[in-house]
Amino acid sequence: MKMKPDTQFLHTGNEIDPLYGASSVPIYQASTFHQGFDDEVLYDYARSGNPTRAALESIIATLEGGVRGFAFSSGMAAITAALLILPAGSHVIACEDLYGGTFRALTRVFSRLGIETTFVDATDPQNIARALRPNTHAVYLETPSNPTMRIIDIRACASIAKDAGALTMVDNTFMTPYFQKPHELGADIVLHSATKFLGGHSDVVAGVATVNSDALAKEMYLIQNGFGAILGPQDCFLVMRGIKTLGVRMRQSEATAIQMAAFLKEQPQVHTVYYPGLKEHEGHAIHARQATGPGALLSFALRDEETVRAFVTRLKLPLFAVSLGAVESILSYPIRMSHAAMPELERQKRGITAGLLRLSVGLEDAGDLIEDFRQAFAGL
Ligand SMILES: *Cc1c(COP(=O)(O)O)cnc(C)c1O
């Protein structure tokens, strides 16, 4: 039966505990498993595999349409595991609007291992074609990008990568499989910070990855088991619980985000609103083709740091914090938070200015949220 996403979030085949019929997957808080002397066992040691983690990994593989899923101790652990499958001396092409931590890992850690990255404006896929080298083994993308919501045509980029024999990796944290399924568009590896929408409640740090072939599954498993950055069973449970309500949360937050974007556009203090749901947003048409909705994240630019300080100080509802994708709205200040690790010059190139704020819309009443923003603007 071909299920709609809302049904699938609850029915991936992992919903009933095979042993006792429990309605949620038990937390197997065990580090090792007893073995009969001559038995072939499914689980031997919990870094290598744990039934709670296996359930989450199966769920995310089903949702993303991948061959196999992997759960890691953070989004960065998932991302670095994917990059660690590349051979020494590889060249990576990454979109220039990248999560700050991924930028840091590529420029300050992988560079030491002889893995060099070229950052390109991937909103024009030809820039990827132009940056290809004989040793280009991966094209790394994020769309919508962080924090200015630039849109990349996944299918076009993946096709260029494939022709060159390179893997396409897509960080799908902002969209989740509810809105966007990169494997269907040609991505080989899909990555998530499950800390965000998948977990959804600001109570767990986690990462997941899915792959589209058995060969890649073998490589990822080698890194997951070999480097050991696995997700613990309690945290696996929390991510699975979050996924059950992914559809309702994404729909509700998106509906409010659409209203917030319209409201922000009207405010004289707001210079620019970055939201893929706005018709005038660059890449709007491409996004509408590859995703089923604009999502719950938007950014907007005020004049400068002073204005941001006054505005944020007056706001009452959103959490002012690093992170996104939760039940509560979270406002973040990229230059000091997610993109603090990026050199200022790089930030400026990407429009990540001292006036830029990113809003992750939660589940508060839309009217209340708008009222809160209205009173904060009134004080500027
Ligand atoms: C948060 C985030 C990450 C890193 O995930 P952690 O769980 O914090 O390690 C990677 N990519 C994006 C788009 C993110 O928002």
mmCIF file with all atom_site columns, N, CA and C and ligand atoms in Angstrom, residues 73-77 79 99 101-102 140 142 146 171-174 192-196 204-207 323-324 358, ligand 1:
data_model
loop_
_atom_site.group_PDB
_atom_site.id
_atom_site.type_symbol
_atom_site.label_atom_id
_atom_site.label_alt_id
_atom_site.label_comp_id
_atom_site.label_asym_id
_atom_site.label_entity_id
_atom_site.label_seq_id
_atom_site.pdbx_PDB_ins_code
_atom_site.Cartn_x
_atom_site.Cartn_y
_atom_site.Cartn_z
_atom_site.occupancy
_atom_site.B_iso_or_equiv
_atom_site.pdbx_formal_charge
_atom_site.auth_seq_id
_atom_site.auth_comp_id
_atom_site.auth_asym_id
_atom_site.auth_atom_id
_atom_site.pdbx_PDB_model_num
ATOM   1  N N  . SER A 1 73  ? 25.372 10.321 16.770 1.00 0.00 ? 73  SER A N  1
ATOM   2  C CA . SER A 1 73  ? 25.242 11.088 18.010 1.00 0.00 ? 73  SER A CA 1
ATOM   3  C C  . SER A 1 73  ? 24.952 12.571 17.784 1.00 0.00 ? 73  SER A C  1
ATOM   4  N N  . SER A 1 74  ? 25.079 13.048 16.565 1.00 0.00 ? 74  SER A N  1
ATOM   5  C CA . SER A 1 74  ? 24.697 14.431 16.239 1.00 0.00 ? 74  SER A CA 1
ATOM   6  C C  . SER A 1 74  ? 24.589 14.547 14.724 1.00 0.00 ? 74  SER A C  1
ATOM   7  N N  . GLY A 1 75  ? 24.049 15.662 14.280 1.00 0.00 ? 75  GLY A N  1
ATOM   8  C CA . GLY A 1 75  ? 24.018 15.917 12.842 1.00 0.00 ? 75  GLY A CA 1
ATOM   9  C C  . GLY A 1 75  ? 25.429 15.984 12.285 1.00 0.00 ? 75  GLY A C  1
ATOM   10 N N  . MET A 1 76  ? 26.319 16.652 13.013 1.00 0.00 ? 76  MET A N  1
ATOM   11 C CA . MET A 1 76  ? 27.706 16.756 12.540 1.00 0.00 ? 76  MET A CA 1
ATOM   12 C C  . MET A 1 76  ? 28.375 15.382 12.462 1.00 0.00 ? 76  MET A C  1
ATOM   13 N N  . ALA A 1 77  ? 28.029 14.484 13.390 1.00 0.00 ? 77  ALA A N  1
ATOM   14 C CA . ALA A 1 77  ? 28.596 13.124 13.329 1.00 0.00 ? 77  ALA A CA 1
ATOM   15 C C  . ALA A 1 77  ? 28.108 12.408 12.066 1.00 0.00 ? 77  ALA A C  1
ATOM   16 N N  . ILE A 1 79  ? 27.184 13.916 9.239  1.00 0.00 ? 79  ILE A N  1
ATOM   17 C CA . ILE A 1 79  ? 27.791 14.599 8.095  1.00 0.00 ? 79  ILE A CA 1
ATOM   18 C C  . ILE A 1 79  ? 29.261 14.194 7.944  1.00 0.00 ? 79  ILE A C  1
ATOM   19 N N  . TYR A 1 99  ? 25.708 25.196 6.343  1.00 0.00 ? 99  TYR A N  1
ATOM   20 C CA . TYR A 1 99  ? 25.674 25.207 7.799  1.00 0.00 ? 99  TYR A CA 1
ATOM   21 C C  . TYR A 1 99  ? 27.087 25.481 8.323  1.00 0.00 ? 99  TYR A C  1
ATOM   22 N N  . GLY A 1 101 ? 28.813 24.670 10.903 1.00 0.00 ? 101 GLY A N  1
ATOM   23 C CA . GLY A 1 101 ? 29.594 23.529 11.407 1.00 0.00 ? 101 GLY A CA 1
ATOM   24 C C  . GLY A 1 101 ? 30.140 22.676 10.275 1.00 0.00 ? 101 GLY A C  1
ATOM   25 N N  . THR A 1 102 ? 29.376 22.548 9.208  1.00 0.00 ? 102 THR A N  1
ATOM   26 C CA . THR A 1 102 ? 29.831 21.769 8.057  1.00 0.00 ? 102 THR A CA 1
ATOM   27 C C  . THR A 1 102 ? 30.969 22.511 7.356  1.00 0.00 ? 102 THR A C  1
ATOM   28 N N  . TYR A 1 140 ? 28.294 18.455 -2.378 1.00 0.00 ? 140 TYR A N  1
ATOM   29 C CA . TYR A 1 140 ? 27.590 18.558 -1.098 1.00 0.00 ? 140 TYR A CA 1
ATOM   30 C C  . TYR A 1 140 ? 26.645 19.765 -1.134 1.00 0.00 ? 140 TYR A C  1
ATOM   31 N N  . GLU A 1 142 ? 22.919 21.894 0.315  1.00 0.00 ? 142 GLU A N  1
ATOM   32 C CA . GLU A 1 142 ? 21.892 22.200 1.310  1.00 0.00 ? 142 GLU A CA 1
ATOM   33 C C  . GLU A 1 142 ? 20.865 23.076 0.621  1.00 0.00 ? 142 GLU A C  1
ATOM   34 N N  . ASN A 1 146 ? 21.190 27.768 4.438  1.00 0.00 ? 146 ASN A N  1
ATOM   35 C CA . ASN A 1 146 ? 21.213 28.314 5.773  1.00 0.00 ? 146 ASN A CA 1
ATOM   36 C C  . ASN A 1 146 ? 22.125 29.528 5.796  1.00 0.00 ? 146 ASN A C  1
ATOM   37 N N  . ASP A 1 171 ? 22.033 17.735 2.627  1.00 0.00 ? 171 ASP A N  1
ATOM   38 C CA . ASP A 1 171 ? 21.586 17.969 4.004  1.00 0.00 ? 171 ASP A CA 1
ATOM   39 C C  . ASP A 1 171 ? 20.114 18.392 3.913  1.00 0.00 ? 171 ASP A C  1
ATOM   40 N N  . ASN A 1 172 ? 19.229 17.514 4.387  1.00 0.00 ? 172 ASN A N  1
ATOM   41 C CA . ASN A 1 172 ? 17.780 17.737 4.234  1.00 0.00 ? 172 ASN A CA 1
ATOM   42 C C  . ASN A 1 172 ? 17.131 18.192 5.546  1.00 0.00 ? 172 ASN A C  1
ATOM   43 N N  . THR A 1 173 ? 17.962 18.719 6.454  1.00 0.00 ? 173 THR A N  1
ATOM   44 C CA . THR A 1 173 ? 17.476 19.110 7.783  1.00 0.00 ? 173 THR A CA 1
ATOM   45 C C  . THR A 1 173 ? 16.299 20.090 7.727  1.00 0.00 ? 173 THR A C  1
ATOM   46 N N  . PHE A 1 174 ? 16.406 21.095 6.855  1.00 0.00 ? 174 PHE A N  1
ATOM   47 C CA . PHE A 1 174 ? 15.386 22.152 6.826  1.00 0.00 ? 174 PHE A CA 1
ATOM   48 C C  . PHE A 1 174 ? 14.036 21.657 6.308  1.00 0.00 ? 174 PHE A C  1
ATOM   49 N N  . HIS A 1 192 ? 20.771 14.477 7.972  1.00 0.00 ? 192 HIS A N  1
ATOM   50 C CA . HIS A 1 192 ? 19.914 15.299 8.825  1.00 0.00 ? 192 HIS A CA 1
ATOM   51 C C  . HIS A 1 192 ? 20.577 15.579 10.149 1.00 0.00 ? 192 HIS A C  1
ATOM   52 N N  . SER A 1 193 ? 20.374 16.776 10.630 1.00 0.00 ? 193 SER A N  1
ATOM   53 C CA . SER A 1 193 ? 20.474 16.996 12.057 1.00 0.00 ? 193 SER A CA 1
ATOM   54 C C  . SER A 1 193 ? 19.094 16.636 12.600 1.00 0.00 ? 193 SER A C  1
ATOM   55 N N  . ALA A 1 194 ? 18.982 15.473 13.231 1.00 0.00 ? 194 ALA A N  1
ATOM   56 C CA . ALA A 1 194 ? 17.688 15.057 13.799 1.00 0.00 ? 194 ALA A CA 1
ATOM   57 C C  . ALA A 1 194 ? 17.385 15.820 15.081 1.00 0.00 ? 194 ALA A C  1
ATOM   58 N N  . THR A 1 195 ? 18.363 16.630 15.516 1.00 0.00 ? 195 THR A N  1
ATOM   59 C CA . THR A 1 195 ? 18.176 17.561 16.626 1.00 0.00 ? 195 THR A CA 1
ATOM   60 C C  . THR A 1 195 ? 17.038 18.535 16.308 1.00 0.00 ? 195 THR A C  1
ATOM   61 N N  . LYS A 1 196 ? 16.797 18.735 15.032 1.00 0.00 ? 196 LYS A N  1
ATOM   62 C CA . LYS A 1 196 ? 15.877 19.779 14.581 1.00 0.00 ? 196 LYS A CA 1
ATOM   63 C C  . LYS A 1 196 ? 14.482 19.194 14.383 1.00 0.00 ? 196 LYS A C  1
ATOM   64 N N  . VAL A 1 204 ? 16.874 16.742 22.301 1.00 0.00 ? 204 VAL A N  1
ATOM   65 C CA . VAL A 1 204 ? 17.821 15.691 21.943 1.00 0.00 ? 204 VAL A CA 1
ATOM   66 C C  . VAL A 1 204 ? 18.760 16.187 20.829 1.00 0.00 ? 204 VAL A C  1
ATOM   67 N N  . VAL A 1 205 ? 20.019 15.785 20.909 1.00 0.00 ? 205 VAL A N  1
ATOM   68 C CA . VAL A 1 205 ? 20.980 16.047 19.826 1.00 0.00 ? 205 VAL A CA 1
ATOM   69 C C  . VAL A 1 205 ? 21.196 14.730 19.094 1.00 0.00 ? 205 VAL A C  1
ATOM   70 N N  . ALA A 1 206 ? 20.956 14.723 17.783 1.00 0.00 ? 206 ALA A N  1
ATOM   71 C CA . ALA A 1 206 ? 21.023 13.463 17.030 1.00 0.00 ? 206 ALA A CA 1
ATOM   72 C C  . ALA A 1 206 ? 21.221 13.745 15.550 1.00 0.00 ? 206 ALA A C  1
ATOM   73 N N  . GLY A 1 207 ? 21.740 12.745 14.835 1.00 0.00 ? 207 GLY A N  1
ATOM   74 C CA . GLY A 1 207 ? 21.896 12.878 13.389 1.00 0.00 ? 207 GLY A CA 1
ATOM   75 C C  . GLY A 1 207 ? 21.491 11.589 12.698 1.00 0.00 ? 207 GLY A C  1
ATOM   76 N N  . SER A 1 323 ? 19.700 26.772 17.134 1.00 0.00 ? 323 SER A N  1
ATOM   77 C CA . SER A 1 323 ? 18.843 25.631 16.815 1.00 0.00 ? 323 SER A CA 1
ATOM   78 C C  . SER A 1 323 ? 17.569 26.068 16.114 1.00 0.00 ? 323 SER A C  1
ATOM   79 N N  . LEU A 1 324 ? 16.775 25.105 15.727 1.00 0.00 ? 324 LEU A N  1
ATOM   80 C CA . LEU A 1 324 ? 15.586 25.329 14.907 1.00 0.00 ? 324 LEU A CA 1
ATOM   81 C C  . LEU A 1 324 ? 14.780 24.041 14.913 1.00 0.00 ? 324 LEU A C  1
ATOM   82 N N  . ARG A 1 358 ? 17.194 34.701 11.941 1.00 0.00 ? 358 ARG A N  1
ATOM   83 C CA . ARG A 1 358 ? 16.503 33.541 11.372 1.00 0.00 ? 358 ARG A CA 1
ATOM   84 C C  . ARG A 1 358 ? 15.427 33.074 12.343 1.00 0.00 ? 358 ARG A C  1
HETATM 85 C C1 . LIG B 2 .   ? 22.029 21.880 13.215 1.00 0.00 ? 1   LIG B C1 1
HETATM 86 C C2 . LIG B 2 .   ? 22.414 21.570 11.830 1.00 0.00 ? 1   LIG B C2 1
HETATM 87 C C3 . LIG B 2 .   ? 23.475 20.693 11.560 1.00 0.00 ? 1   LIG B C3 1
HETATM 88 C C4 . LIG B 2 .   ? 24.328 20.079 12.666 1.00 0.00 ? 1   LIG B C4 1
HETATM 89 O O1 . LIG B 2 .   ? 23.589 19.202 13.452 1.00 0.00 ? 1   LIG B O1 1
HETATM 90 P P1 . LIG B 2 .   ? 23.921 18.900 15.006 1.00 0.00 ? 1   LIG B P1 1
HETATM 91 O O2 . LIG B 2 .   ? 22.836 17.967 15.398 1.00 0.00 ? 1   LIG B O2 1
HETATM 92 O O3 . LIG B 2 .   ? 23.852 20.223 15.721 1.00 0.00 ? 1   LIG B O3 1
HETATM 93 O O4 . LIG B 2 .   ? 25.271 18.321 15.052 1.00 0.00 ? 1   LIG B O4 1
HETATM 94 C C5 . LIG B 2 .   ? 23.748 20.408 10.237 1.00 0.00 ? 1   LIG B C5 1
HETATM 95 N N1 . LIG B 2 .   ? 23.047 20.941 9.222  1.00 0.00 ? 1   LIG B N1 1
HETATM 96 C C6 . LIG B 2 .   ? 22.033 21.806 9.448  1.00 0.00 ? 1   LIG B C6 1
HETATM 97 C C7 . LIG B 2 .   ? 21.280 22.360 8.277  1.00 0.00 ? 1   LIG B C7 1
HETATM 98 C C8 . LIG B 2 .   ? 21.684 22.142 10.749 1.00 0.00 ? 1   LIG B C8 1
HETATM 99 O O5 . LIG B 2 .   ? 20.682 23.007 10.957 1.00 0.00 ? 1   LIG B O5 1
#
